[in-house]
Short mmCIF file of C-alpha atoms in Angstrom, two decimals:
data_model
loop_
_atom_site.label_atom_id
_atom_site.label_comp_id
_atom_site.label_asym_id
_atom_site.label_seq_id
_atom_site.Cartn_x
_atom_site.Cartn_y
_atom_site.Cartn_z
CA MET Z 1 -27.06 -0.45 -25.82
CA VAL Z 2 -29.23 -0.54 -29.21
CA ILE Z 3 -32.12 -1.09 -27.78
CA PHE Z 4 -32.23 2.10 -25.93
CA GLY Z 5 -31.91 4.30 -29.49
CA VAL Z 6 -34.72 1.01 -30.82
CA ALA Z 7 -37.22 1.82 -27.22
CA LEU Z 8 -36.95 5.21 -27.17
CA LEU Z 9 -38.39 4.70 -30.84
CA ALA Z 10 -40.99 2.24 -29.92
CA ILE Z 11 -42.18 4.59 -26.58
CA CYS Z 12 -42.72 8.18 -29.45
CA LEU Z 13 -44.74 6.40 -31.28
CA LEU Z 14 -46.81 4.73 -29.07
CA VAL Z 15 -46.95 8.20 -27.43
CA GLY Z 16 -47.73 9.19 -30.40
CA VAL Z 17 -50.48 6.95 -31.00
CA ILE Z 18 -52.28 7.24 -27.87
CA LEU Z 19 -51.98 10.70 -28.59
CA GLY Z 20 -53.46 10.80 -32.14
CA GLU Z 21 -56.07 8.10 -30.67
CA LEU Z 22 -57.17 10.64 -27.74
CA LEU Z 23 -57.69 13.83 -30.52
CA GLY Z 24 -60.00 11.69 -33.02
CA LEU Z 25 -62.18 10.69 -29.89
CA ALA Z 26 -61.66 14.29 -28.76
CA ILE Z 27 -62.99 15.95 -32.58
CA GLY Z 28 -65.18 13.42 -32.98
CA ILE Z 29 -63.71 11.57 -35.79
CA ASP Z 30 -63.71 7.14 -35.74
CA ALA Z 31 -59.26 7.88 -36.85
CA ASN Z 32 -56.22 8.03 -35.31
CA VAL Z 33 -55.40 11.83 -35.94
CA GLY Z 34 -51.34 12.52 -37.13
CA GLY Z 35 -50.32 9.64 -34.55
CA VAL Z 36 -47.59 9.21 -36.67
CA GLY Z 37 -46.93 12.65 -37.13
CA LEU Z 38 -47.05 13.76 -33.00
CA ALA Z 39 -44.20 10.82 -32.47
CA MET Z 40 -41.72 12.45 -35.65
CA VAL Z 41 -42.65 15.90 -34.24
CA MET Z 42 -41.68 13.80 -29.97
CA LEU Z 43 -38.81 12.26 -31.18
CA ILE Z 44 -36.83 15.38 -32.72
CA LEU Z 45 -37.42 17.13 -30.24
CA ILE Z 46 -36.30 13.95 -27.59
CA VAL Z 47 -33.08 13.42 -30.06
CA ASP Z 48 -32.42 16.80 -30.16
CA TYR Z 49 -32.10 17.54 -26.35
CA LEU Z 50 -30.54 14.18 -25.38
CA LYS Z 51 -27.91 14.95 -27.89
CA LYS Z 52 -27.28 18.12 -26.63
CA ARG Z 53 -26.48 17.19 -23.02
CA ASN Z 54 -24.49 13.94 -24.61
CA LYS Z 55 -27.09 11.76 -23.48
CA LEU Z 56 -27.58 9.75 -26.40
CA SER Z 57 -24.88 6.85 -26.83
CA LYS Z 58 -23.93 5.53 -30.23
CA PRO Z 59 -25.34 2.83 -29.93
CA SER Z 60 -28.63 3.78 -29.06
CA GLN Z 61 -28.31 6.04 -32.18
CA GLU Z 62 -27.23 3.21 -34.25
CA GLY Z 63 -30.65 1.91 -33.01
CA LEU Z 64 -32.48 5.12 -34.15
CA GLY Z 65 -30.39 4.32 -37.67
CA PHE Z 66 -31.12 1.02 -38.55
CA TRP Z 67 -34.68 2.18 -38.70
CA SER Z 68 -34.51 4.96 -40.24
CA SER Z 69 -32.31 3.19 -43.17
CA MET Z 70 -35.28 0.00 -43.45
CA TYR Z 71 -37.87 3.30 -44.49
CA ILE Z 72 -36.81 2.50 -47.81
CA PRO Z 73 -37.43 -1.07 -47.48
CA ILE Z 74 -40.62 -1.12 -45.84
CA VAL Z 75 -41.92 1.08 -48.56
CA ILE Z 76 -41.01 -1.28 -50.96
CA ALA Z 77 -42.40 -3.88 -48.65
CA MET Z 78 -45.65 -1.99 -48.53
CA SER Z 79 -45.56 -1.61 -52.34
CA ALA Z 80 -45.76 -4.74 -53.02
CA ASN Z 81 -48.91 -5.79 -50.84
CA GLN Z 82 -50.98 -3.49 -52.23
CA ASN Z 83 -53.83 -4.03 -54.14
CA VAL Z 84 -52.55 -2.57 -57.69
CA TYR Z 85 -54.34 -5.88 -60.33
CA GLY Z 86 -57.74 -4.45 -58.72
CA ALA Z 87 -56.74 -0.63 -59.19
CA LEU Z 88 -54.78 -1.19 -62.67
CA ASP Z 89 -58.75 1.07 -63.71
CA GLY Z 90 -56.65 4.40 -61.56
CA GLY Z 91 -54.00 4.73 -63.53
CA PRO Z 92 -54.35 7.57 -65.12
CA LEU Z 93 -55.67 9.19 -61.96
CA ALA Z 94 -52.59 8.54 -60.59
CA ILE Z 95 -50.53 9.63 -63.46
CA ALA Z 96 -52.43 12.83 -64.03
CA ALA Z 97 -52.74 14.05 -59.95
CA GLY Z 98 -48.85 13.15 -59.78
CA VAL Z 99 -47.43 15.09 -62.56
CA ALA Z 100 -50.75 17.99 -61.69
CA ALA Z 101 -49.17 18.23 -57.78
CA VAL Z 102 -45.53 19.01 -58.88
CA ILE Z 103 -46.43 21.27 -61.85
CA VAL Z 104 -48.37 23.27 -59.21
CA SER Z 105 -44.93 22.97 -56.97
CA TRP Z 106 -42.83 24.22 -59.54
CA ILE Z 107 -45.04 27.42 -60.18
CA LEU Z 108 -45.09 27.93 -56.27
CA VAL Z 109 -41.21 27.70 -55.83
CA PRO Z 110 -40.44 30.58 -56.71
CA ILE Z 111 -43.82 33.07 -55.73
CA ILE Z 112 -42.97 31.56 -52.39
CA SER Z 113 -39.17 31.50 -52.29
CA ARG Z 114 -39.29 35.60 -53.06
CA GLY Z 115 -42.27 36.60 -50.85
CA GLY Z 116 -40.16 35.20 -47.53
CA ASN Z 117 -39.38 36.81 -44.31
CA SER Z 118 -37.00 39.26 -44.75
CA ARG Z 119 -34.79 38.51 -41.82
CA PHE Z 120 -33.85 35.15 -43.31
CA ASP Z 121 -33.30 37.34 -46.66
CA ASP Z 122 -30.69 39.00 -45.42
CA GLU Z 123 -29.33 36.07 -43.76
CA ASP Z 124 -29.45 34.24 -47.35
CA GLU Z 125 -26.86 35.94 -49.16
CA ASN Z 126 -24.21 35.03 -46.51
CA ILE Z 127 -25.11 31.34 -45.83
CA ASP Z 128 -22.75 29.05 -47.15
CA VAL Z 129 -23.52 26.45 -49.06
CA GLU Z 130 -21.74 23.42 -47.57
CA GLY Z 131 -22.44 19.24 -47.69
CA GLY Z 132 -23.81 17.96 -51.10
CA GLU Z 133 -20.43 15.76 -50.63
CA THR Z 134 -21.72 12.68 -49.96
CA ASP Z 135 -23.54 10.58 -53.24
CA VAL Z 136 -27.09 10.28 -52.20
CA ARG Z 137 -27.64 7.62 -54.57
CA SER Z 138 -25.86 5.21 -53.03
CA ALA Z 139 -27.11 6.69 -49.65
CA ASN Z 140 -30.40 4.81 -49.62
CA MET K 1 -38.99 -31.63 -51.12
CA TYR K 2 -41.38 -29.11 -52.74
CA GLU K 3 -43.39 -29.75 -49.41
CA ALA K 4 -40.55 -29.24 -47.30
CA LEU K 5 -39.12 -25.53 -49.44
CA THR K 6 -42.98 -24.32 -48.85
CA ASN K 7 -42.34 -25.06 -45.02
CA VAL K 8 -39.45 -23.03 -44.66
CA PHE K 9 -40.68 -19.97 -46.50
CA THR K 10 -44.23 -20.18 -44.74
CA SER K 11 -42.55 -20.24 -41.11
CA ASN K 12 -39.92 -17.82 -41.79
CA GLY K 13 -42.42 -15.12 -43.44
CA LEU K 14 -40.69 -11.96 -42.23
CA ILE K 15 -36.78 -13.03 -43.13
CA VAL K 16 -38.22 -14.36 -46.69
CA SER K 17 -39.35 -10.72 -46.99
CA PHE K 18 -35.96 -9.17 -45.94
CA ALA K 19 -34.23 -11.66 -48.38
CA ILE K 20 -36.91 -10.17 -51.19
CA VAL K 21 -37.41 -6.32 -50.02
CA GLY K 22 -32.93 -6.77 -50.25
CA ILE K 23 -32.80 -8.70 -53.80
CA THR K 24 -35.40 -6.21 -55.09
CA MET K 25 -33.28 -3.19 -54.37
CA TYR K 26 -30.43 -4.37 -55.75
CA ILE K 27 -31.84 -4.72 -59.45
CA ALA K 28 -33.43 -1.66 -58.67
CA TYR K 29 -30.30 0.52 -57.45
CA PHE K 30 -28.46 -1.77 -60.32
CA LEU K 31 -30.91 -0.94 -63.26
CA SER K 32 -30.73 2.53 -62.54
CA ASP K 33 -26.99 3.31 -62.69
CA LYS K 34 -26.90 1.00 -65.76
CA LEU K 35 -29.64 2.24 -67.56
CA THR K 36 -30.47 5.74 -66.10
CA LYS K 37 -27.22 6.53 -64.67
CA GLY K 38 -28.86 7.61 -61.67
CA ARG K 39 -31.26 10.26 -62.97
CA LEU K 40 -34.03 8.24 -61.85
CA HIS K 41 -33.57 6.83 -58.44
CA GLY K 42 -33.06 3.04 -57.24
CA SER K 43 -35.47 3.63 -55.04
CA ALA K 44 -38.30 4.46 -56.90
CA ILE K 45 -37.30 1.86 -59.67
CA ALA K 46 -37.70 -0.54 -55.91
CA ILE K 47 -40.69 0.81 -55.66
CA ILE K 48 -42.26 0.13 -59.01
CA LEU K 49 -40.94 -3.00 -59.14
CA GLY K 50 -42.74 -3.91 -55.79
CA LEU K 51 -45.98 -3.13 -57.85
CA VAL K 52 -45.17 -5.19 -60.21
CA LEU K 53 -45.28 -7.55 -58.13
CA ALA K 54 -47.83 -6.77 -56.61
CA TYR K 55 -49.49 -6.86 -59.61
CA MET K 56 -47.86 -10.14 -60.18
CA GLY K 57 -49.94 -11.24 -56.62
CA GLY K 58 -53.25 -10.43 -57.58
CA ALA K 59 -53.12 -11.47 -60.94
CA THR K 60 -51.95 -14.78 -60.49
CA THR K 61 -54.29 -15.14 -56.74
CA GLY K 62 -57.11 -12.61 -57.90
CA GLY K 63 -56.89 -11.53 -53.89
CA SER K 64 -56.25 -8.51 -52.44
CA GLN K 65 -53.09 -8.42 -51.08
CA GLY K 66 -50.87 -8.42 -53.78
CA LEU K 67 -47.65 -10.13 -52.90
CA ALA K 68 -48.73 -11.32 -50.07
CA ASP K 69 -52.06 -13.34 -51.39
CA ILE K 70 -49.54 -15.65 -52.38
CA SER K 71 -48.42 -18.04 -49.07
CA ILE K 72 -44.61 -18.06 -49.58
CA PHE K 73 -44.38 -14.52 -49.50
CA ALA K 74 -47.28 -13.60 -46.51
CA GLY K 75 -43.97 -12.11 -44.68
CA ILE K 76 -44.16 -9.11 -47.13
CA GLY K 77 -47.76 -8.56 -45.76
CA LEU K 78 -46.10 -8.14 -42.33
CA MET K 79 -42.54 -5.93 -43.13
CA GLY K 80 -44.88 -4.03 -45.27
CA GLY K 81 -47.99 -3.80 -42.68
CA GLY K 82 -48.98 -0.88 -40.98
CA MET K 83 -46.83 -1.03 -37.86
CA LEU K 84 -42.78 -1.43 -38.94
CA ARG K 85 -44.09 1.29 -41.15
CA ASP K 86 -45.27 3.87 -38.87
CA PHE K 87 -42.26 2.38 -37.18
CA ALA K 88 -40.21 3.50 -40.06
CA ILE K 89 -41.42 6.73 -41.11
CA VAL K 90 -41.29 7.69 -37.50
CA ALA K 91 -37.43 7.12 -37.35
CA THR K 92 -36.88 9.27 -39.97
CA ALA K 93 -37.58 11.60 -38.11
CA PHE K 94 -34.40 10.51 -36.36
CA GLY K 95 -31.92 12.32 -39.54
CA ALA K 96 -33.76 15.90 -38.69
CA SER K 97 -32.40 18.34 -37.07
CA PHE K 98 -34.11 20.54 -35.36
CA GLU K 99 -31.00 23.23 -35.36
CA GLU K 100 -31.56 23.15 -39.45
CA ILE K 101 -35.23 23.57 -39.63
CA LYS K 102 -35.30 26.75 -37.36
CA LYS K 103 -32.75 28.28 -40.56
CA ALA K 104 -35.31 27.44 -43.11
CA GLY K 105 -37.44 30.36 -41.24
CA VAL K 106 -40.78 31.11 -41.79
CA THR K 107 -40.23 30.85 -45.05
CA GLY K 108 -39.63 26.90 -45.16
CA VAL K 109 -42.13 26.47 -42.61
CA LEU K 110 -45.02 27.89 -44.99
CA SER K 111 -43.46 26.15 -47.81
CA LEU K 112 -44.26 23.36 -46.07
CA PHE K 113 -48.12 24.15 -45.23
CA ILE K 114 -48.44 25.56 -48.90
CA GLY K 115 -46.60 22.53 -49.92
CA VAL K 116 -49.09 19.95 -48.33
CA SER K 117 -52.32 21.96 -48.73
CA ALA K 118 -51.65 22.64 -52.29
CA SER K 119 -51.22 18.86 -53.50
CA PHE K 120 -53.78 17.70 -51.42
CA ALA K 121 -56.14 19.73 -53.51
CA VAL K 122 -55.09 18.74 -56.76
CA GLY K 123 -55.28 15.62 -56.00
CA VAL K 124 -58.44 15.88 -54.53
CA ILE K 125 -59.61 17.69 -57.83
CA ILE K 126 -57.91 15.39 -59.95
CA ALA K 127 -60.00 12.54 -58.43
CA LEU K 128 -63.56 14.41 -58.51
CA SER K 129 -63.03 14.37 -62.11
CA PHE K 130 -62.58 10.82 -61.93
CA GLY K 131 -65.71 10.53 -60.54
CA TYR K 132 -64.99 9.91 -56.54
CA THR K 133 -67.23 11.65 -54.21
CA ASP K 134 -67.22 10.56 -51.20
CA ALA K 135 -64.67 12.62 -48.34
CA VAL K 136 -62.80 9.27 -47.20
CA SER K 137 -61.47 8.25 -50.82
CA LEU K 138 -61.45 12.18 -52.10
CA THR K 139 -59.01 12.67 -48.81
CA THR K 140 -56.95 9.72 -49.39
CA ILE K 141 -55.95 10.53 -53.01
CA GLY K 142 -55.18 13.44 -52.06
CA ALA K 143 -52.59 12.56 -49.33
CA GLY K 144 -51.14 10.17 -51.71
CA THR K 145 -50.61 13.24 -53.75
CA ALA K 146 -48.78 14.32 -50.85
CA THR K 147 -46.57 11.76 -50.79
CA TYR K 148 -47.12 7.83 -51.52
CA ILE K 149 -46.74 7.55 -47.56
CA VAL K 150 -49.37 9.95 -46.53
CA GLY K 151 -51.80 8.45 -48.80
CA PRO K 152 -51.73 4.85 -46.88
CA VAL K 153 -51.40 6.47 -43.76
CA ALA K 154 -54.42 8.61 -44.04
CA GLY K 155 -56.71 6.23 -45.89
CA THR K 156 -55.97 2.96 -42.95
CA ALA K 157 -56.74 5.12 -40.36
CA LEU K 158 -60.11 6.58 -42.69
CA GLY K 159 -61.05 3.12 -43.41
CA ALA K 160 -60.59 3.67 -47.31
CA SER K 161 -60.38 0.78 -49.39
CA SER K 162 -57.08 -0.91 -50.82
CA GLU K 163 -57.64 0.11 -54.61
CA VAL K 164 -58.00 3.83 -53.35
CA ILE K 165 -54.82 3.65 -51.27
CA THR K 166 -53.04 1.92 -54.10
CA ILE K 167 -54.51 4.68 -56.16
CA SER K 168 -53.09 7.41 -53.40
CA ILE K 169 -49.39 5.42 -53.12
CA ALA K 170 -49.32 5.62 -57.68
CA ALA K 171 -49.98 8.96 -57.39
CA GLY K 172 -47.43 10.09 -55.11
CA LEU K 173 -44.92 7.53 -57.11
CA VAL K 174 -45.46 9.36 -60.14
CA LYS K 175 -45.02 13.04 -58.12
CA SER K 176 -41.61 11.87 -56.78
CA ILE K 177 -40.33 9.68 -60.22
CA ILE K 178 -41.54 13.41 -61.63
CA THR K 179 -39.24 15.11 -59.45
CA MET K 180 -35.78 13.36 -59.77
CA ILE K 181 -36.30 13.78 -63.52
CA GLY K 182 -38.04 17.22 -64.71
CA THR K 183 -35.98 19.19 -61.56
CA PRO K 184 -32.50 19.27 -63.39
CA PHE K 185 -34.82 20.40 -66.35
CA ILE K 186 -36.81 23.09 -64.59
CA ALA K 187 -34.39 24.34 -62.03
CA LYS K 188 -33.41 27.46 -64.41
CA TYR K 189 -36.75 28.40 -65.15
CA ILE K 190 -37.88 28.59 -61.37
CA GLY K 191 -34.52 30.30 -59.69
CA LEU K 192 -33.66 26.65 -57.99
CA ASN K 193 -29.92 27.87 -57.72
CA ASN K 194 -29.82 29.09 -53.81
CA PRO K 195 -30.15 26.88 -50.22
CA ARG K 196 -33.13 29.30 -49.49
CA SER K 197 -34.85 28.06 -52.55
CA ALA K 198 -34.07 24.09 -52.11
CA MET K 199 -35.13 24.26 -49.03
CA VAL K 200 -38.44 26.15 -50.58
CA TYR K 201 -38.38 23.01 -52.84
CA GLY K 202 -38.36 20.61 -50.36
CA GLY K 203 -41.06 21.50 -48.69
CA LEU K 204 -43.46 22.33 -51.48
CA ILE K 205 -42.87 18.87 -53.54
CA GLY K 206 -41.85 17.22 -49.70
CA SER K 207 -41.03 13.82 -51.70
CA THR K 208 -37.90 12.81 -49.86
CA SER K 209 -36.04 10.49 -52.67
CA GLY K 210 -38.00 12.63 -55.60
CA VAL K 211 -35.75 15.83 -54.14
CA ALA K 212 -33.02 14.14 -53.27
CA GLY K 213 -32.47 12.93 -56.21
CA GLY K 214 -33.74 15.75 -58.38
CA LEU K 215 -31.46 18.38 -55.98
CA ALA K 216 -28.41 16.28 -56.87
CA ALA K 217 -28.90 15.89 -60.37
CA THR K 218 -29.41 19.76 -60.64
CA ASP K 219 -26.50 20.69 -58.33
CA PRO K 220 -25.31 18.12 -55.02
CA LYS K 221 -24.99 21.51 -52.87
CA LEU K 222 -28.82 22.04 -52.94
CA VAL K 223 -29.75 18.32 -51.69
CA PRO K 224 -29.27 18.94 -47.99
CA TYR K 225 -31.26 21.77 -48.05
CA GLY K 226 -33.84 20.44 -49.83
CA ALA K 227 -33.78 17.09 -47.94
CA VAL K 228 -34.07 18.94 -44.17
CA THR K 229 -37.43 20.32 -45.47
CA ALA K 230 -38.35 17.55 -47.20
CA THR K 231 -38.02 15.36 -44.24
CA PHE K 232 -40.94 17.71 -42.44
CA TYR K 233 -43.63 17.03 -44.95
CA THR K 234 -44.32 13.73 -45.00
CA GLY K 235 -44.74 14.11 -40.77
CA LEU K 236 -46.64 17.77 -41.21
CA GLY K 237 -48.98 15.57 -43.90
CA CYS K 238 -49.33 12.49 -41.41
CA LEU K 239 -50.80 15.33 -38.95
CA LEU K 240 -53.28 17.16 -41.15
CA ALA K 241 -54.50 15.16 -43.79
CA PRO K 242 -56.59 13.16 -41.44
CA SER K 243 -57.22 15.55 -39.63
CA ILE K 244 -58.10 19.04 -40.66
CA LEU K 245 -58.02 18.71 -44.35
CA PHE K 246 -60.44 15.58 -44.26
CA LEU K 247 -62.66 17.39 -42.17
CA THR K 248 -62.01 20.32 -44.52
CA THR K 249 -63.07 17.80 -47.28
CA LYS K 250 -65.84 16.17 -45.94
CA ALA K 251 -67.21 20.32 -45.06
CA ILE K 252 -67.18 20.55 -48.99
CA PHE K 253 -68.09 17.13 -49.74
CA GLY K 254 -70.17 15.90 -48.18
#
């Protein structure tokens, strides 16, 4: 049933957020420490485990898939209720930070992809480039 | 008549926001296709439109919650609020395969940690140069420079102001747009022509829509490799930014 997938997602989020709160308490900051990230790792591992044993029915996956595809729309709603009017002064800061981050990342790409571990280097030559048939622009 | 309409809108807030966001996305994808031939991803245009709507909401009401300040659009606040946002972010992990991430090996994992830390550091340095000195604002802007999701997640957790959270979203958005537009032009200079460098690219930049859009414009066959690592970036950022990176920032800047 669809609700099983949605419930699995809800349980992962709740457990992750509870762990995040406890972690925050443990290290003495009044914040949720990576609860969302913990929930994501949990979901990846659980889905992997269930899929391998064929325990995750198609409707359950659809329940997960629906909320996964609602990610961009929710981000758009999120951007629509931000204090843009009050933050206009910060515009140049945002542009400077965004541009600088991309340039730094571009510089790092050749450095890191050359300095990788050798085992992956060996395999790399034999990897067939597959996929990319789907139109990523229309998939959300 | 007008009152009846207002009543319907206010008592069905969340439904109204589904309709508004859907229409916004339709317009955005139409513009993406017709004006930019898909080079600028529809989702990026939709987010820009969302920010424009938020500006209009703020300009009309003088409030601090963008479009949600206009009573008939209050449902936007529910749809874009922390609860559904976190729920949907976690759901995106459903698309990531544990087997595929193993293929990225040490290089992919390394690029993720370096990518989150480097973008964070760049954001903090720029925020400092713009006069921000408190650890919470610096962390939030640094986190937003990682991605426009990590910024608000860290900012909300640490209690940053809405202005700072908005700057963090804008920084992540600029990063995403630059990645989409710039990737095909920079690709040959940084060796972006094989699965391994695509995985490193996804791990370093992180913005899923930016990386997917940019790689699609470069070579569609590279998209899945970049997307695999990029999917993990937001999770790692949500994990690191409000914890280790915040504590580090706090230790350095007080």
